Short mmCIF file of C-alpha atoms in Angstrom, two decimals:
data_model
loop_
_atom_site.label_atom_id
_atom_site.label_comp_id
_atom_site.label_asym_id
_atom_site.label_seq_id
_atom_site.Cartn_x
_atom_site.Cartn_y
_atom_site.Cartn_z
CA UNK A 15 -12.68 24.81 -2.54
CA UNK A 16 -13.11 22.97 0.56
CA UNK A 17 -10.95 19.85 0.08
CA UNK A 18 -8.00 21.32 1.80
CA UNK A 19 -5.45 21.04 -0.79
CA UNK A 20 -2.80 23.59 -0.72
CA UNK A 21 -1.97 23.88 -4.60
CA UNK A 22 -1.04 27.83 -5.23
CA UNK A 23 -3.65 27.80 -8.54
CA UNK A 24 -6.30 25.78 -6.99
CA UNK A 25 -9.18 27.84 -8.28
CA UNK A 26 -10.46 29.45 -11.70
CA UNK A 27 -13.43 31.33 -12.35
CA UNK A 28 -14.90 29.50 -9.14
CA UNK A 29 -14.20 26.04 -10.50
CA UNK A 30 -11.03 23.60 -9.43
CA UNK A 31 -7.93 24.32 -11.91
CA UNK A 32 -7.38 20.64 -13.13
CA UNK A 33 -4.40 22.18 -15.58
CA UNK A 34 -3.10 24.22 -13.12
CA UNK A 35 -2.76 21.84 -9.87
CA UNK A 36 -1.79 18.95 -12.27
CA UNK A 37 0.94 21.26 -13.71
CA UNK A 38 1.65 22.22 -9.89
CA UNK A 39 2.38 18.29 -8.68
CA UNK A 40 3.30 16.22 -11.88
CA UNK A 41 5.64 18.58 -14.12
CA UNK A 42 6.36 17.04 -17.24
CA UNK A 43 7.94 17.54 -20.75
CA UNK A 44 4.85 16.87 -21.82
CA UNK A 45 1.89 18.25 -19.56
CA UNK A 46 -0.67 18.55 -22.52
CA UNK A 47 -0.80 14.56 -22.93
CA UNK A 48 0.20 14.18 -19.41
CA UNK A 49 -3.14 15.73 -18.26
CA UNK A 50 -5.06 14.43 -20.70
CA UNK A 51 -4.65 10.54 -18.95
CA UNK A 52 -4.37 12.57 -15.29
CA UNK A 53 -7.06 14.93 -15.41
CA UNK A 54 -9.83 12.34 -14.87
CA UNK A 55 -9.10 10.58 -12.45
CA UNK A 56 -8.40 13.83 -10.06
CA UNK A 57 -12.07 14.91 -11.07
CA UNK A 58 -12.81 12.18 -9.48
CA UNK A 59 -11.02 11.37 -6.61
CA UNK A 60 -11.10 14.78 -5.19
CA UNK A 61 -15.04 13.83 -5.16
CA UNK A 62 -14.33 11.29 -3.32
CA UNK A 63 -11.80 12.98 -1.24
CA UNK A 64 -8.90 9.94 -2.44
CA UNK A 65 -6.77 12.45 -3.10
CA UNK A 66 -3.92 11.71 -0.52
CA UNK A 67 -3.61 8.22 -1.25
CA UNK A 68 -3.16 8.98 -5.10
CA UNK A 69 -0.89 11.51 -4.61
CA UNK A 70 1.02 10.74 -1.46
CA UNK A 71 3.31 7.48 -2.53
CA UNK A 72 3.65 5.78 0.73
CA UNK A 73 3.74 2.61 2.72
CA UNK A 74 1.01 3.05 4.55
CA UNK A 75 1.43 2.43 8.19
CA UNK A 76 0.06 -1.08 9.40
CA UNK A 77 -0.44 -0.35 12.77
CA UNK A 78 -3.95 -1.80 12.74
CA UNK A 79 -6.24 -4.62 11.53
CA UNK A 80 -8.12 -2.66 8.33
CA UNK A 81 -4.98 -0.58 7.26
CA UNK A 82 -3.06 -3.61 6.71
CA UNK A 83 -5.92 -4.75 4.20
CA UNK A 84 -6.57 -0.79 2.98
CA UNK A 85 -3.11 -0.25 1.92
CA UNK A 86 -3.24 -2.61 -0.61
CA UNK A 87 -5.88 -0.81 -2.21
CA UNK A 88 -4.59 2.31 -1.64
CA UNK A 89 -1.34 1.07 -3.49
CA UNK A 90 -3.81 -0.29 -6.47
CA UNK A 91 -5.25 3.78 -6.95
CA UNK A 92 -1.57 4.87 -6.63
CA UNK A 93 -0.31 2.61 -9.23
CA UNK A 94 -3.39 3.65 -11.71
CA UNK A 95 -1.91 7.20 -11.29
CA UNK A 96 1.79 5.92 -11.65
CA UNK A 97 1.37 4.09 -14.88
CA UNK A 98 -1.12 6.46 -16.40
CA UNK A 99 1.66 9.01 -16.40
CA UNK A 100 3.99 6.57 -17.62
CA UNK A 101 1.96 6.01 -20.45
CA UNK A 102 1.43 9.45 -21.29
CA UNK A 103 5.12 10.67 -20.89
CA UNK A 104 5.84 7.90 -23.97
CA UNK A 105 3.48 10.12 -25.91
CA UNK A 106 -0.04 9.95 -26.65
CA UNK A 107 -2.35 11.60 -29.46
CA UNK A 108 -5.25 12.42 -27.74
CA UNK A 109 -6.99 15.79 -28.09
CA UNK A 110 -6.95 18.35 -24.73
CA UNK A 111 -10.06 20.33 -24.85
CA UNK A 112 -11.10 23.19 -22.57
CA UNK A 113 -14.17 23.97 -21.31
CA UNK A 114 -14.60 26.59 -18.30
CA UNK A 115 -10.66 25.84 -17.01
CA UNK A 116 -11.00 22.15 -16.81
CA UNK A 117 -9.48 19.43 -18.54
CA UNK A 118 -11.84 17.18 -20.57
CA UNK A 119 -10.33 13.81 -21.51
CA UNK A 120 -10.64 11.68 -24.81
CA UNK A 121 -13.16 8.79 -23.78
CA UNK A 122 -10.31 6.15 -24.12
CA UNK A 123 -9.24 7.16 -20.77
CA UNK A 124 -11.49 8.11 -19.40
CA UNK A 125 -13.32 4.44 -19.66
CA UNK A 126 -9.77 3.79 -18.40
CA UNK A 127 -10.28 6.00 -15.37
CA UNK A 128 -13.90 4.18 -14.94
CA UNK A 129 -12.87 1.21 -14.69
CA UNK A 130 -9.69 1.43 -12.38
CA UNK A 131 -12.19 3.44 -10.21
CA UNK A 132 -15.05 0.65 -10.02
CA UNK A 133 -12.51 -2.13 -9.70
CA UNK A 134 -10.64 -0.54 -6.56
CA UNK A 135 -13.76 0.62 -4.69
CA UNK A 136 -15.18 -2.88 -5.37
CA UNK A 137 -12.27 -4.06 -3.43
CA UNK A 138 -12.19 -1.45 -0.81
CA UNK A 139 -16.21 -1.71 -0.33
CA UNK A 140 -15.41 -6.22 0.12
CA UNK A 141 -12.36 -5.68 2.79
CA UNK A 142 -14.33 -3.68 4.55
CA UNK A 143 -17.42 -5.65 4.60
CA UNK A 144 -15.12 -8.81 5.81
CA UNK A 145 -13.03 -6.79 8.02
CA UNK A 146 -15.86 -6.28 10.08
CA UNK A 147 -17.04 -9.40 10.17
CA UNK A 148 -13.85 -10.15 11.18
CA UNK A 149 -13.88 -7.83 14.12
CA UNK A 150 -17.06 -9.31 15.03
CA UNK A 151 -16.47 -12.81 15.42
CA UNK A 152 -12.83 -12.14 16.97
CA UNK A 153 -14.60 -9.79 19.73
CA UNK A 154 -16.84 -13.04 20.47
CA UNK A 155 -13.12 -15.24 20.99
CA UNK A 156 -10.42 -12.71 22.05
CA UNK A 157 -10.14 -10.42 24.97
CA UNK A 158 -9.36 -7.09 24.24
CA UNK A 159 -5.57 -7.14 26.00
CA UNK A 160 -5.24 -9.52 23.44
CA UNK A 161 -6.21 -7.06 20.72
CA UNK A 162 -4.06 -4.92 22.56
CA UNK A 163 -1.20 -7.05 22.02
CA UNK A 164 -1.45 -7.23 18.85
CA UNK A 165 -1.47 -3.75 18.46
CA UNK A 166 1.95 -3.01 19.66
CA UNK A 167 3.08 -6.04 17.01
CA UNK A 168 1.47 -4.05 14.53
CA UNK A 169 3.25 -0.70 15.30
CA UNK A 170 6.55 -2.55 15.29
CA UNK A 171 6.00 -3.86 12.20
CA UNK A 172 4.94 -1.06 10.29
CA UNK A 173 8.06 1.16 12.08
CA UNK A 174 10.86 -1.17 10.66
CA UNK A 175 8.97 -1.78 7.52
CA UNK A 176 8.90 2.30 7.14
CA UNK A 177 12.78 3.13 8.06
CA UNK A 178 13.54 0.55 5.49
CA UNK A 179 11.32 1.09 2.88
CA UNK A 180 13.08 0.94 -0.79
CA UNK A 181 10.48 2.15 -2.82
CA UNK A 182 10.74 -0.70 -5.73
CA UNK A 183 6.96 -1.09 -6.33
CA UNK A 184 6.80 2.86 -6.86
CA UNK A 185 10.44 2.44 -8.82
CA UNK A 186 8.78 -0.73 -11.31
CA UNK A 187 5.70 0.88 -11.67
CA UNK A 188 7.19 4.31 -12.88
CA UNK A 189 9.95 2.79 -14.91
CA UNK A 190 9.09 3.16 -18.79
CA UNK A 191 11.11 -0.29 -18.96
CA UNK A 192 10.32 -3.45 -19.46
CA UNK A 193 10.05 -5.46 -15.64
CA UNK A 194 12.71 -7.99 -16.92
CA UNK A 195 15.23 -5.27 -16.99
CA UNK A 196 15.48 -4.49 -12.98
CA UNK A 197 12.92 -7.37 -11.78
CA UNK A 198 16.22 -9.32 -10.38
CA UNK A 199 17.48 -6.71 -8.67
CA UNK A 200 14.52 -5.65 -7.05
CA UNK A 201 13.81 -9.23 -5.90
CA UNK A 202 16.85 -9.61 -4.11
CA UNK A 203 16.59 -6.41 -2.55
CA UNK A 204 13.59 -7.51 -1.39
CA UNK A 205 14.53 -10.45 -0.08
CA UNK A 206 17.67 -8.74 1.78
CA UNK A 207 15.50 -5.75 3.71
CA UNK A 208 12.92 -8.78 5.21
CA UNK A 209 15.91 -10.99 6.55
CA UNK A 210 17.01 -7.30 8.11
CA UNK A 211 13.50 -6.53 9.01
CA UNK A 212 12.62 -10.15 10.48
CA UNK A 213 16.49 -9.66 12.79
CA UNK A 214 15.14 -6.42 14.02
CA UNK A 215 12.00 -7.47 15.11
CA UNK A 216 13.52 -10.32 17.14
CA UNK A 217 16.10 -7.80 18.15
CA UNK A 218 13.48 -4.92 19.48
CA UNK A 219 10.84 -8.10 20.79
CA UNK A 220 12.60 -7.38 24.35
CA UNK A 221 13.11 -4.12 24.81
CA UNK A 222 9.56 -3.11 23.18
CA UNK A 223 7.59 -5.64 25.60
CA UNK A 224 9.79 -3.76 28.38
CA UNK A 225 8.50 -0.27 27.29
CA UNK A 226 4.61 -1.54 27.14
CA UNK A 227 4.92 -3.97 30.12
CA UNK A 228 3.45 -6.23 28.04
CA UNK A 229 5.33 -9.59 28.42
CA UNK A 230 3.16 -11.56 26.38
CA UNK A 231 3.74 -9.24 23.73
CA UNK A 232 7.72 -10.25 22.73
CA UNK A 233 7.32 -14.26 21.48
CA UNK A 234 4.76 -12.39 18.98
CA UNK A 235 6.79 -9.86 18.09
CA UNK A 236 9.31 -12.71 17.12
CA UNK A 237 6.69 -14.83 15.45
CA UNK A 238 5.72 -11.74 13.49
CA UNK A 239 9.19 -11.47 11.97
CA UNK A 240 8.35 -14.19 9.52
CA UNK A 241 5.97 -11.46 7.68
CA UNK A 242 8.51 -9.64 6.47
CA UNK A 243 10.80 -12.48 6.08
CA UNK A 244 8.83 -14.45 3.73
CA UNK A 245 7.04 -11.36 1.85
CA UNK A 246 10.72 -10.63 0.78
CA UNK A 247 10.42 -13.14 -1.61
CA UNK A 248 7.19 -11.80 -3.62
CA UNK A 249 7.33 -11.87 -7.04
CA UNK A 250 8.15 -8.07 -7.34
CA UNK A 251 6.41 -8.62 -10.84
CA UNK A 252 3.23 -8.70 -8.99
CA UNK A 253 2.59 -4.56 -9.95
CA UNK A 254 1.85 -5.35 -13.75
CA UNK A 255 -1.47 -5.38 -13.06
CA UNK A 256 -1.27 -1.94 -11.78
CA UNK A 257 1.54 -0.63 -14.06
CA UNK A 258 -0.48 -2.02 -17.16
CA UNK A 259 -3.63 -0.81 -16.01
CA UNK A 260 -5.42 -4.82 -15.39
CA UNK A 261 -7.42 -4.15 -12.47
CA UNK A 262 -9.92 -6.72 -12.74
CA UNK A 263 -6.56 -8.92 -12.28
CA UNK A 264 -5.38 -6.93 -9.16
CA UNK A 265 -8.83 -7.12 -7.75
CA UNK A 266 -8.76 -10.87 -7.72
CA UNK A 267 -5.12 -11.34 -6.44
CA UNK A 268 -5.50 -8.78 -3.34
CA UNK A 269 -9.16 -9.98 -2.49
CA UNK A 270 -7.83 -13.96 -2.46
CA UNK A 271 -4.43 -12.84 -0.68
CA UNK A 272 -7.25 -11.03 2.09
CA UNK A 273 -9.65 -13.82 2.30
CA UNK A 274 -6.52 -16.34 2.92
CA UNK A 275 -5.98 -14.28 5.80
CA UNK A 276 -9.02 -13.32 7.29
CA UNK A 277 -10.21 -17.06 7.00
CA UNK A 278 -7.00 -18.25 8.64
CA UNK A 279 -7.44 -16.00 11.31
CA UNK A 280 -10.81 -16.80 12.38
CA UNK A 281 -9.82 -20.62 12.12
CA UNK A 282 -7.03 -20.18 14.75
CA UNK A 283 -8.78 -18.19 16.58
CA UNK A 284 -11.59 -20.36 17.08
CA UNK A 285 -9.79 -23.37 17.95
CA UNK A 286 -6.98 -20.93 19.99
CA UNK A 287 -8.77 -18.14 21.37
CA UNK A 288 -5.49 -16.55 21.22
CA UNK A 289 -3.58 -13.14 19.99
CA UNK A 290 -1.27 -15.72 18.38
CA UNK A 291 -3.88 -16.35 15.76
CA UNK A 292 -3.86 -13.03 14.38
CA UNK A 293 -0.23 -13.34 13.55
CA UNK A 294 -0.07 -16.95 12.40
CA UNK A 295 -2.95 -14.94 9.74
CA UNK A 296 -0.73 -12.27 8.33
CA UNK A 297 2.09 -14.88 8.20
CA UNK A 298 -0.45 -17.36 6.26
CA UNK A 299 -1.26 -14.65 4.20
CA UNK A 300 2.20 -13.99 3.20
CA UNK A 301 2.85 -17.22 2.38
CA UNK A 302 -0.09 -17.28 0.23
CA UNK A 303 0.94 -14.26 -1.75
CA UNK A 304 4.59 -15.32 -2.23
CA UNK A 305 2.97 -18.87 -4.08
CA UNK A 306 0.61 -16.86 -6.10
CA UNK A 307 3.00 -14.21 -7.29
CA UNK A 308 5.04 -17.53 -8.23
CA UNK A 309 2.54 -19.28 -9.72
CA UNK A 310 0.67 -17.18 -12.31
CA UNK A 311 2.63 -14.30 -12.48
CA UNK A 312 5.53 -13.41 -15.27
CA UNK A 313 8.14 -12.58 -15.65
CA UNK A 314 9.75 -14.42 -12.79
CA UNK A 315 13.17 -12.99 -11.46
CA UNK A 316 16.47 -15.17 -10.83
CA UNK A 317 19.10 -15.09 -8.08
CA UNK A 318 21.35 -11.77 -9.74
CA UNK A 319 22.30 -8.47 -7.95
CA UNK A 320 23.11 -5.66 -10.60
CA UNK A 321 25.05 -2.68 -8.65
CA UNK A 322 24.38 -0.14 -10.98
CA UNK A 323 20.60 -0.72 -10.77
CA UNK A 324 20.97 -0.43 -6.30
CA UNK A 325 21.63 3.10 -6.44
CA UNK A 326 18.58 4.08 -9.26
CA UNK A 327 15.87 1.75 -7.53
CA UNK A 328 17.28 2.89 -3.62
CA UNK A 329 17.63 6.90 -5.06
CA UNK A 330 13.84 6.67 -5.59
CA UNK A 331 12.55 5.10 -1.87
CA UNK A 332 13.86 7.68 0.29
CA UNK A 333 11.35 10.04 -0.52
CA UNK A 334 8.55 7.37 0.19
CA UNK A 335 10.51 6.33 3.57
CA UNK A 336 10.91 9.80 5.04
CA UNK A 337 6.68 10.77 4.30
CA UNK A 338 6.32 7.35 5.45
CA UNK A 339 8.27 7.92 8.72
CA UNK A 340 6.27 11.53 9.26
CA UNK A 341 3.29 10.18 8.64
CA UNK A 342 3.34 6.69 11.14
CA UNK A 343 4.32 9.86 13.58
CA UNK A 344 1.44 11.36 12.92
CA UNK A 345 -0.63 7.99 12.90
CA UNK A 346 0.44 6.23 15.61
CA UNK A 347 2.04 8.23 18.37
CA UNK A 348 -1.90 8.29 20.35
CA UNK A 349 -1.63 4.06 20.06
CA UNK A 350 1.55 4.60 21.62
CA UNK A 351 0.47 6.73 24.06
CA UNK A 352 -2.65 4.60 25.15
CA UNK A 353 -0.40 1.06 25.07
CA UNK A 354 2.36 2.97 27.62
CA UNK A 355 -0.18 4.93 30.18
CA UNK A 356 -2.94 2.50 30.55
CA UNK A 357 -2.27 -0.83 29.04
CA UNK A 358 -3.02 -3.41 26.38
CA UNK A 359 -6.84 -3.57 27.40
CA UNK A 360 -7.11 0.04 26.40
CA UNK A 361 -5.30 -0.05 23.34
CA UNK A 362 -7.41 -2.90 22.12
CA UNK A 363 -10.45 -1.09 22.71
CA UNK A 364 -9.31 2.26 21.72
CA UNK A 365 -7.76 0.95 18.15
CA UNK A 366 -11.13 -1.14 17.80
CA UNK A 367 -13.24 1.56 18.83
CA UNK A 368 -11.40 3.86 16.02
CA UNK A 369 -12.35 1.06 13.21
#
């Protein structure tokens, strides 16, 4: 009872109402098969108090070193939740049994359930580990203005990347279709918001160096506009492995898209000693990721805009842009705060500090 969720039928005869709360935030035709593939993995996360990742479909806001890493696992739990619905709104025969208010599930999923869960902490428990190394050896090379710096690049990027969000992992994920069917559209969608993210990063790189008084901060801004430029051109194909449950797969291709860019970034920043090298990272990273996605992952999508299919992929996003938006708010408005009243050094500590 103390997790702090505010579902109307949270408790039963002193125990949490699985049925209830999953009737309460995923209605379905179907609840009875529906909460047979659900139920688990609540029991599970609400141990473990992942509950508002799963739940909460969001582009988590990058406005620091470990959440850029951390939202890629948070978008692996949220896709195990995603495509376990799926697969139980196209109808399962499992058997729903009851035992003091709380959904028991058929040992199919639940090994299911086990497995997503070992796979994703496994990668969670490995950024962490090398995002503090990380930290370490950059504390050793950079000053903390530079940090700083980097900081306010971070809360640009993760404010344009939120007004525009379009939802199409969330959309692929939850569509009971085939990827081929919308994969071209969503590609090219993709590839139009990052040429319109990357122009308003360069646009904002003056006027947001102006606001901090940070003048060092607007060529990275600029330079940072590649990230969202060349991520555009992912393989939006790249969320089978969540959508068909293969997170041994997804465990592989985030942890060697986050070594890329932790490595890369403690290279430059060796030879550099500069905030530039944390940038030149994420940009290495992203060019990593696009190759990869290219590389070994199918189907790959072709040059073709479908109209119809804008308005159902778009129709989906704006519910993950506007928690996105209130959330960042909530997130990132003390960063902002610290950058404006007492400068980059501050910010760089104060964002470190809160790793």
């Amino acid at each position: 009872g103390g997790s702090g969720l505010a579902a109307p039928e949270q408790l039963a005869s002193g125990s949490l109402d699985v049925y209830a709360f999953c009737r309460w935030r995923c209605p379905s035709r179907d609840f009875a098969a529906q909460s047979e593939v659900i139920g688990p993995a609540l029991l599970l996360v609400f141990f473990l108090d992942f509950y508002q990742p799963l739940v909460c479909i969001t582009s988590h806001p990058l406005s620091n070193l470990v959440d850029l890493q951390e939202f890629q696992v948070y978008q692996g739990l949220q896709g195990f939740i995603l495509a376990a619905r799926n697969s139980a709104d196209s109808g399962y025969n499992g058997v729903v049994r009851h035992h003091s208010r709380i959904i028991i599930p058929s040992m199919s999923y639940f090994k299911k359930t086990i497995s997503g869960f070992f796979w994703t902490s496994a990668l969670s428990g490995s950024i962490r580990v090398l995002s503090f190394a990380k930290i370490a050896l950059l504390a050793r090379l950079l000053l903390p203005s530079q940090f700083g710096e980097f900081a306010v690049v971070g809360m640009v990027l993760a404010f344009l990347e939120i007004i525009t969000e379009t939802g199409i992992n969330v959309f692929l994920i939850q569509e009971k279709d085939s990827l081929a069917k919308y994969i071209d559209t969503a590609w090219v969608v993709s590839i139009l918001r990052g040429v319109v993210v990357c122009a308003l990063m360069v646009v904002a790189s003056g006027p947001v160096a102006g606001f901090f008084q940070m003048p060092a901060v607007r060529p990275l801004i600029m330079l940072a506009g590649l990230i969202p430029f060349l991520r555009g051109f992912i393989n939006p194909a790249c969320v089978k492995f969540q959508k068909e449950l293969r997170f041994s797969k997804e465990f592989w291709y985030r942890f060697s898209i986050v070594t890329v860019e932790i490595s890369l970034t403690a290279v430059l920043a060796i030879m550099t000693k500069s905030a530039v090298s944390l940038v030149w990272g994420l940009v290495g990273s992203a060019v990593f990721e696009t190759l990869v996605s290219w590389m070994f992952i199918n189907p790959r999508p072709q040059p073709r805009l479908e109209y119809g299919q804008i308005k159902t992929v778009l129709s989906r996003g704006k519910w993950v842009t506007g928690y996105g938006l209130f959330d960042y708010i909530f997130t990132t408005i003390d960063n902002v705060v610290v950058g404006r009243l007492l400068g980059s050094s501050a910010l760089g500590i104060y964002q470190n500090a809160y790793k």
